[in-house]
Short mmCIF file of C-alpha atoms and ligand atoms in Angstrom, two decimals:
data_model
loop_
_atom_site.label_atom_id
_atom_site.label_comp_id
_atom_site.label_asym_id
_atom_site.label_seq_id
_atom_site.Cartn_x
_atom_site.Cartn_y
_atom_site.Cartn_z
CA UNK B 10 -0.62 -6.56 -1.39
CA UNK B 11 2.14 -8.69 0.43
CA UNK B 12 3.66 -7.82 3.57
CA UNK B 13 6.13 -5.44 1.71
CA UNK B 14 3.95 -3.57 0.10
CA UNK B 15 4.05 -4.95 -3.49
CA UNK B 16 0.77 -5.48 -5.56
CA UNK B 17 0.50 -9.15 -6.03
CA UNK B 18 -3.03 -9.22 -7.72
CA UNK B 19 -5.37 -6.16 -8.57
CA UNK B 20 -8.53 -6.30 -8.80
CA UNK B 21 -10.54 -3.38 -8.04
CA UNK B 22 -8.93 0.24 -6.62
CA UNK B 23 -10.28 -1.14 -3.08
CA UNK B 24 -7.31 -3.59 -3.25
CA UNK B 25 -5.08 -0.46 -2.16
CA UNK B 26 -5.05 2.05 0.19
CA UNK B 27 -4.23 5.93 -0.06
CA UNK B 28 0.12 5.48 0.87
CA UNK B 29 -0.07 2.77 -1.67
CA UNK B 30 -2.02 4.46 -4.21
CA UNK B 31 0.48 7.24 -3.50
CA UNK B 32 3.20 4.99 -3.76
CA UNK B 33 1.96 3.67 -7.11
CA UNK B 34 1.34 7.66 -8.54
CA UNK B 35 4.49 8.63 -7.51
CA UNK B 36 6.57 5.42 -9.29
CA UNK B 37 4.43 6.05 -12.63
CA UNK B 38 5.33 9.72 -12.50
CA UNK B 39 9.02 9.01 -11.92
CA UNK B 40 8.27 7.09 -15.12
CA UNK B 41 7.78 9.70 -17.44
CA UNK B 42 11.59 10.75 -17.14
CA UNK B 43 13.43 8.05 -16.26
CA UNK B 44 13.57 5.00 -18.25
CA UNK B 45 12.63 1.43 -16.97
CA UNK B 46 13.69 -0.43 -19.93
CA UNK B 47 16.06 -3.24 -18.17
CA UNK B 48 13.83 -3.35 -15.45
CA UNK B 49 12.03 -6.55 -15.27
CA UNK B 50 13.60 -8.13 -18.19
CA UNK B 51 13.30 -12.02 -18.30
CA UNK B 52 9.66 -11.74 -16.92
CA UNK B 53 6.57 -12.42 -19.33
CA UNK B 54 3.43 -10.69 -18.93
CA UNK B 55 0.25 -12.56 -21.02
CA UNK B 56 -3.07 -10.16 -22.35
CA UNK B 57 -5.86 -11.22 -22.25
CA UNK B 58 -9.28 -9.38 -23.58
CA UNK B 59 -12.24 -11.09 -24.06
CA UNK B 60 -14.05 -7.75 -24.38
CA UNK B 61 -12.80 -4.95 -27.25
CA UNK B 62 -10.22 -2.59 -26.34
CA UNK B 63 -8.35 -0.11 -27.87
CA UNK B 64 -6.25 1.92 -25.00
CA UNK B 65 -6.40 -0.47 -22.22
CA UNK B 66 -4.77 -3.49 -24.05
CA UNK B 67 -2.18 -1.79 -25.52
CA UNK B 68 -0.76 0.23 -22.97
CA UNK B 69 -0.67 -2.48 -20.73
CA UNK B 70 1.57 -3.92 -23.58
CA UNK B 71 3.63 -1.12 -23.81
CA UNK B 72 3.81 -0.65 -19.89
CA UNK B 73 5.27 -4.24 -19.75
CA UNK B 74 7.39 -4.06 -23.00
CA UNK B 75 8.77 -0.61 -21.57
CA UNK B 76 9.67 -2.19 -18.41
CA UNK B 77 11.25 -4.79 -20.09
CA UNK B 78 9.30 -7.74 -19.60
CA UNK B 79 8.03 -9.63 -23.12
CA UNK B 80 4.69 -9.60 -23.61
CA UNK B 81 2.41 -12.14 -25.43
CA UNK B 82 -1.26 -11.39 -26.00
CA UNK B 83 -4.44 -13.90 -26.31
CA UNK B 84 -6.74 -12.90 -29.00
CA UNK B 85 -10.08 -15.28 -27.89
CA UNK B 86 -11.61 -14.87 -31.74
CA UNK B 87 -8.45 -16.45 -33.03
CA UNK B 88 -7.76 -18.69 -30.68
CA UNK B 89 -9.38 -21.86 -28.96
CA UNK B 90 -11.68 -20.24 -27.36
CA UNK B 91 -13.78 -20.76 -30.43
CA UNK B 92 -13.57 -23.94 -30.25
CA UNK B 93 -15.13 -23.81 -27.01
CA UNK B 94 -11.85 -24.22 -24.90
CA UNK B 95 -13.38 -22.71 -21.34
CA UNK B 96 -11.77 -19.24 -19.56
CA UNK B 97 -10.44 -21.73 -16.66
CA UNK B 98 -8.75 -23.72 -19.15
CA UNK B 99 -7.73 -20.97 -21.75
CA UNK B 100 -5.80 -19.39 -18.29
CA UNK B 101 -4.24 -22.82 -16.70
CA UNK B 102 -3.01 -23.59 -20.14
CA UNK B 103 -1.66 -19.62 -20.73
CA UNK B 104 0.33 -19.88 -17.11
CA UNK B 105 1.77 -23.70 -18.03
CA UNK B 106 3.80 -21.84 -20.47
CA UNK B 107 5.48 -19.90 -17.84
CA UNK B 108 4.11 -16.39 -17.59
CA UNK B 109 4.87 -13.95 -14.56
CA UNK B 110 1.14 -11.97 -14.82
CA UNK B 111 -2.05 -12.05 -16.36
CA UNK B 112 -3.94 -9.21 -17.52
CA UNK B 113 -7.47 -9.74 -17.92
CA UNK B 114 -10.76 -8.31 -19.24
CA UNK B 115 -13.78 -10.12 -19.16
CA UNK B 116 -17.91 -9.32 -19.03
CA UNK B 117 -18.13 -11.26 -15.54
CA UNK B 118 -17.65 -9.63 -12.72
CA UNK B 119 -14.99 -11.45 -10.79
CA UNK B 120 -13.85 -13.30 -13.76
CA UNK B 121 -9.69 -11.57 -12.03
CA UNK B 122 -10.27 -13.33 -9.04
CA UNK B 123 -11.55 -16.73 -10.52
CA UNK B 124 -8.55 -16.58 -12.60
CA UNK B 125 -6.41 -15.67 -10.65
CA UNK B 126 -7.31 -18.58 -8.21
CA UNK B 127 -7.55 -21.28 -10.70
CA UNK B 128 -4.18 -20.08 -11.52
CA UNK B 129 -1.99 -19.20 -9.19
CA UNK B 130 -0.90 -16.13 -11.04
CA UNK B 131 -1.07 -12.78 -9.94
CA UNK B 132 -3.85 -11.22 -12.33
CA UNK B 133 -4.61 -7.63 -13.08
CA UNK B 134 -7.75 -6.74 -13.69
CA UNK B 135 -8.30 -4.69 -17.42
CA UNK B 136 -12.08 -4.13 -16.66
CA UNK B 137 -14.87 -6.99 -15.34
CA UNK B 138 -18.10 -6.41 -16.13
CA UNK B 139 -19.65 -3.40 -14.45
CA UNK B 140 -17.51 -3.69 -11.73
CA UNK B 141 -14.39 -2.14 -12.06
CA UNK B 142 -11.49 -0.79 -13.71
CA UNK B 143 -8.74 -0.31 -11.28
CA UNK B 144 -5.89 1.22 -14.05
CA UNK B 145 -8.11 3.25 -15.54
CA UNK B 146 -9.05 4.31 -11.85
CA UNK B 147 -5.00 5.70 -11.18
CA UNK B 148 -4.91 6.78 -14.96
CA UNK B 149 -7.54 9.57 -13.78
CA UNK B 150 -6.19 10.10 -10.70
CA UNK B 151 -2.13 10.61 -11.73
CA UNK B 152 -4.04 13.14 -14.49
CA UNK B 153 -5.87 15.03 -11.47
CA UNK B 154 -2.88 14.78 -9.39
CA UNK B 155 -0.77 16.14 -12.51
CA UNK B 156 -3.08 19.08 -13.19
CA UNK B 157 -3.97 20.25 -9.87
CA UNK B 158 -1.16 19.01 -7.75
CA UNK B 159 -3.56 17.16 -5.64
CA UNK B 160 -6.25 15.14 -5.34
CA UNK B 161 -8.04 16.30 -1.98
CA UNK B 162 -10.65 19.22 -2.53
CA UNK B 163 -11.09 18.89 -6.00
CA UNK B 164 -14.20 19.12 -7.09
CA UNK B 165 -15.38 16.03 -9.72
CA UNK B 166 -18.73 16.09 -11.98
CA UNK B 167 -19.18 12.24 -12.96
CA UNK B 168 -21.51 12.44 -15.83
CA UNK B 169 -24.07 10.44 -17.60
CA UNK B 170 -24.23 6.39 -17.46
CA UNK B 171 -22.91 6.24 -14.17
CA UNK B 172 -25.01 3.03 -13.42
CA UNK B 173 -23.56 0.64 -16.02
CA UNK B 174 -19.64 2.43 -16.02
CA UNK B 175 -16.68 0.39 -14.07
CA UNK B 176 -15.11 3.66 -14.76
CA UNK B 177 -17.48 5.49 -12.59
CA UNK B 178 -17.66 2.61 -9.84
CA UNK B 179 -13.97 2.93 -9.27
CA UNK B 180 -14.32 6.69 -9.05
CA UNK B 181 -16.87 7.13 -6.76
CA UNK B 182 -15.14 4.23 -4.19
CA UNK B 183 -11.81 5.93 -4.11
CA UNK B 184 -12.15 9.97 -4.83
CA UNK B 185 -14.09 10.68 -1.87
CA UNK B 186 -11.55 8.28 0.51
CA UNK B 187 -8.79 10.95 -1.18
CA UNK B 188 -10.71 13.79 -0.39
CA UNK B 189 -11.85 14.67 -3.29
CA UNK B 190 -15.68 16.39 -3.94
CA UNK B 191 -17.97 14.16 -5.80
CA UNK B 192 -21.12 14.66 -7.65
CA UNK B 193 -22.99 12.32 -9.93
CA UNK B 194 -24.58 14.02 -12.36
CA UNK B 195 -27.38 12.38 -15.31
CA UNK B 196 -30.89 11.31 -15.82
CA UNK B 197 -31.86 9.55 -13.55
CA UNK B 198 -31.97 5.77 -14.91
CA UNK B 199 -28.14 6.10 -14.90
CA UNK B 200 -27.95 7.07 -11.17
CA UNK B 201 -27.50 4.00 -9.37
CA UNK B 202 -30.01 3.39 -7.52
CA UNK B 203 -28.11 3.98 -3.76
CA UNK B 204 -25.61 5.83 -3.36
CA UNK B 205 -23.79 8.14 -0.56
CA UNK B 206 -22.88 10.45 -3.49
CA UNK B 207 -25.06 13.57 -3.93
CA UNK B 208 -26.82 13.32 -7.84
CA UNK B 209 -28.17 16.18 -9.20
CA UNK B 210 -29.98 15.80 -12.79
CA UNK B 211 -28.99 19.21 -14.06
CA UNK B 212 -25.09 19.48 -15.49
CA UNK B 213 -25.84 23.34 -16.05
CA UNK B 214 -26.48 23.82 -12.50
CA UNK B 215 -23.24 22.54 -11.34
CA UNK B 216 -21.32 23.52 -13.65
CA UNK B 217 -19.62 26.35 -12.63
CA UNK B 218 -18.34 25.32 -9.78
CA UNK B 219 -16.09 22.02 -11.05
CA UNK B 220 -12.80 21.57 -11.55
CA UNK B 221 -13.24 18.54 -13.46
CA UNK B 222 -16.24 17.57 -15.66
CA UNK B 223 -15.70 13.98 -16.08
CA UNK B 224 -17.85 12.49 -18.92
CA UNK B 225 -19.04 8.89 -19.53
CA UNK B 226 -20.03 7.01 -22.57
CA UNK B 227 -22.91 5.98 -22.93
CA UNK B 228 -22.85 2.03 -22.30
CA UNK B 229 -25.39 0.98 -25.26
CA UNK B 230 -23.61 -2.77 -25.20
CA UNK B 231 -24.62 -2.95 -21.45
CA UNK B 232 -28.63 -2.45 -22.10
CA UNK B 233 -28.22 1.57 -21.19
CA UNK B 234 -30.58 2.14 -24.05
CA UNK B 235 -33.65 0.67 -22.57
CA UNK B 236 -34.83 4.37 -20.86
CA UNK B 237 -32.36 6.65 -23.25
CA UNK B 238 -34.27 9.39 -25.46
CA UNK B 239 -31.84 10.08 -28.48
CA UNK B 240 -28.26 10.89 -29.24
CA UNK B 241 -30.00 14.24 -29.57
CA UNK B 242 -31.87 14.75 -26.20
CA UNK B 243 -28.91 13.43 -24.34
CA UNK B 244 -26.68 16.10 -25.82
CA UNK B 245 -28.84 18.67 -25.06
CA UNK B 246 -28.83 17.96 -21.40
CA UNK B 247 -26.04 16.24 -20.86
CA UNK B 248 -23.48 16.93 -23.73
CA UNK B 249 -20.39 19.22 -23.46
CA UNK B 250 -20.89 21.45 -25.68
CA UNK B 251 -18.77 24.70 -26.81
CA UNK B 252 -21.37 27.01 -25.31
CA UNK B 253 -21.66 24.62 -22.31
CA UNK B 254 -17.57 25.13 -22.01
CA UNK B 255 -17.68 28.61 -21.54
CA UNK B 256 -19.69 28.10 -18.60
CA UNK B 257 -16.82 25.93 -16.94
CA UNK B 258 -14.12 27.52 -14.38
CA UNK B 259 -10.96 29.09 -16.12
CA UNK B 260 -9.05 26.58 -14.96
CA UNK B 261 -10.87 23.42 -14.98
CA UNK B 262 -10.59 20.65 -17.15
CA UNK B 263 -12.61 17.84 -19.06
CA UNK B 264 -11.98 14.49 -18.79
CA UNK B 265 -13.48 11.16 -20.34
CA UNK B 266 -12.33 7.55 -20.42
CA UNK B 267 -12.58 6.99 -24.43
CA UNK B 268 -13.61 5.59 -26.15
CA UNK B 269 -16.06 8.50 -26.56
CA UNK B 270 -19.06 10.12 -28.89
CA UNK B 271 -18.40 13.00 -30.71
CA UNK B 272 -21.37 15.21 -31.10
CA UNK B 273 -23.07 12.64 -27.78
CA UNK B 274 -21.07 13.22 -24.52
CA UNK B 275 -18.69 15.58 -26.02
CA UNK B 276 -18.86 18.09 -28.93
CA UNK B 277 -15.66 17.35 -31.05
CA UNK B 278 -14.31 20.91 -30.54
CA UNK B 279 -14.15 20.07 -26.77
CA UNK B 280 -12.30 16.69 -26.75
CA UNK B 281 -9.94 18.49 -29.21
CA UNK B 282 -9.73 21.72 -27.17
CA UNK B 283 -7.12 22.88 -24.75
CA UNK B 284 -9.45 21.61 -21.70
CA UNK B 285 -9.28 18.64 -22.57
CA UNK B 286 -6.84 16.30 -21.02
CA UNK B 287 -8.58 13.20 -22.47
CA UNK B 288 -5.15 12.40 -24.19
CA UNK B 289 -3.35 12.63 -20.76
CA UNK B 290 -5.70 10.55 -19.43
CA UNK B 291 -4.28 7.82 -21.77
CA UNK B 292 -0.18 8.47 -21.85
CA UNK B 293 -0.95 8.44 -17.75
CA UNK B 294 -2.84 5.22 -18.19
CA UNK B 295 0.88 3.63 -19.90
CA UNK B 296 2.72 5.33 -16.68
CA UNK B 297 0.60 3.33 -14.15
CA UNK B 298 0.01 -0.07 -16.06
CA UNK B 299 4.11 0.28 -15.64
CA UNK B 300 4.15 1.09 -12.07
CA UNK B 301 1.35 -1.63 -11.45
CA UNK B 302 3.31 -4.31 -13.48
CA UNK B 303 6.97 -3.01 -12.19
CA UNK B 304 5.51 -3.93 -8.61
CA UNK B 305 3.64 -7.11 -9.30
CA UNK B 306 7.04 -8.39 -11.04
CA UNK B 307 9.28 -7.76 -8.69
CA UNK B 308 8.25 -10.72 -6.89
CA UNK B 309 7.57 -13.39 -9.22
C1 NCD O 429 -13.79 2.05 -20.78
C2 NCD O 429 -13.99 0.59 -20.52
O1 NCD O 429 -13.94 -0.25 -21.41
O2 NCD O 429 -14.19 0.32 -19.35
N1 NCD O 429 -12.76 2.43 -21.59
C3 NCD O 429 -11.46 2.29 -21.20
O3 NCD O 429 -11.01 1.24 -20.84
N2 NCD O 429 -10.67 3.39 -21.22
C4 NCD O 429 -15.00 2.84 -20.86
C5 NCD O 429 -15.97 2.60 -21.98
O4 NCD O 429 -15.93 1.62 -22.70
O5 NCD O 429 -16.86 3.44 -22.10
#
């Protein structure tokens, strides 16, 4: 952040603390009645995803078209990239053309930072690695915040592959510095290995008492497989279920990422169900990708 309090790059939800992720949750909500269209027109913001994406890459593009700025986006399968052309020179050549912000995903951790310092251009990171996920990270919490009305006291489940999910680190660094009540729940190869967290193994013994049962997908592309019993045995300990539902507070709600496993994490009756705010989750995830870009714009 610079000295006025405006993102400049983002890469991980540790890059902000609690006024400006409040400042951030409060812009994106403002979002959802005003509109931003003339905003920060004249700016250009450039995608690009060298891992697949459905949700993230295109509500980043909507975030910045619905601010106003144009938006071009790098495809690396159709581009020179395979030819060979490197990430350091794929970016430097990307921010000769005279673009205001990247936004990057990328299977190295750190590959925002790199980039962003090869560059000179404020990056945002769309997921590195393992690592992190920092849009995703407000996404969730503007959908708590939303729900609930706050973030402090609520009491989170994170559950299943915790240890390979960027969507769980970011979770686990900033719900507890919110005040929020954490607990990591799964087998126990997807517990990392330290943690300050409690972990429990059993999702039917802490059920009852969440607010929010936050489900993971299991990361198969990232080697999760290697200690996994079946689609099967994970859903019967792990899996929300209908019957598993009814065991959930009146008033709490399930939440999950996406892409997700119908009939794995989640039965389909419960992602389509009225608990669900899985969709929210993702028309939040425009609101904040607008906030973040709105602020990272304003200077360039
Ligand atoms: C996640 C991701 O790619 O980090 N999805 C997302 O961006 N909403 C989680 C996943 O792939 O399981």
């Amino acid at each position: 952040m610079d000295r006025e309090g405006r993102i400049v790059s983002f890469f991980t939800i540790g890059d902000l603390d609690s006024e400006a992720i409040t400042r951030i949750l409060d812009s994106a909500t403002a979002y959802r009645k005003a509109t931003a269209r003339g905003l920060r027109k004249g700016k250009t913001v450039a995608t690009l995803f060298f891992e697949a994406s459905t949700r993230t890459r295109l509500s980043f593009e909507l975030a910045a078209a619905r601010i106003g700025a144009d938006v071009v986006s790098f495809d690396p399968d159709t581009s020179s990239t395979s030819k060979g052309e490197s990430l350091k020179d794929t970016a430097r050549t990307i921010c000769a053309m005279g673009v205001d912000a990247l936004v990057l995903r990328h299977s190295d951790v750190g590959a925002p930072e790199m980039v962003a310092g090869w560059t000179g251009c404020p990056v945002v990171n769309g997921g590195d690695g393992r690592r992190g996920h920092p849009t995703q990270t407000l996404a969730d919490l503007l959908t708590i915040r939303s729900h609930f009305g706050t973030v402090s006291d609520i009491k989170v489940g994170l559950v299943g592959d915790i240890a390979n999910s960027r969507v769980a680190r970011g979770l686990i660094d900033v719900l507890p510095r919110l005040g929020a009540k954490l607990q990591l729940i799964g087998p126990p190869p997807f517990l990392p290995g330290k943690s300050r967290i409690p972990f429990i193994h059993s999702l039917d013994d802490v059920l009852p008492d969440l607010d929010v049962v936050y489900l993971l997908r299991v990361q198969k592309e990232r080697g999760a497989t290697a200690s996994y019993p079946s689609d099967r045995e994970y859903r019967r300990r792990f899996g929300l279920t209908a019957p598993r539902m009814a065991e959930m507070k009146s008033d709490a709600v399930v939440m999950h990422p996406g892409p997700f496993n119908r009939g794995v994490e989640i039965d389909g009756s419960v992602a389509d169900g009225d608990r669900s705010v899985i969709l929210n989750q993702v028309a939040n995830g425009v609101l904040v990708r607008m906030a973040v870009l709105a602020s990272i714009l304003e200077e360039t």
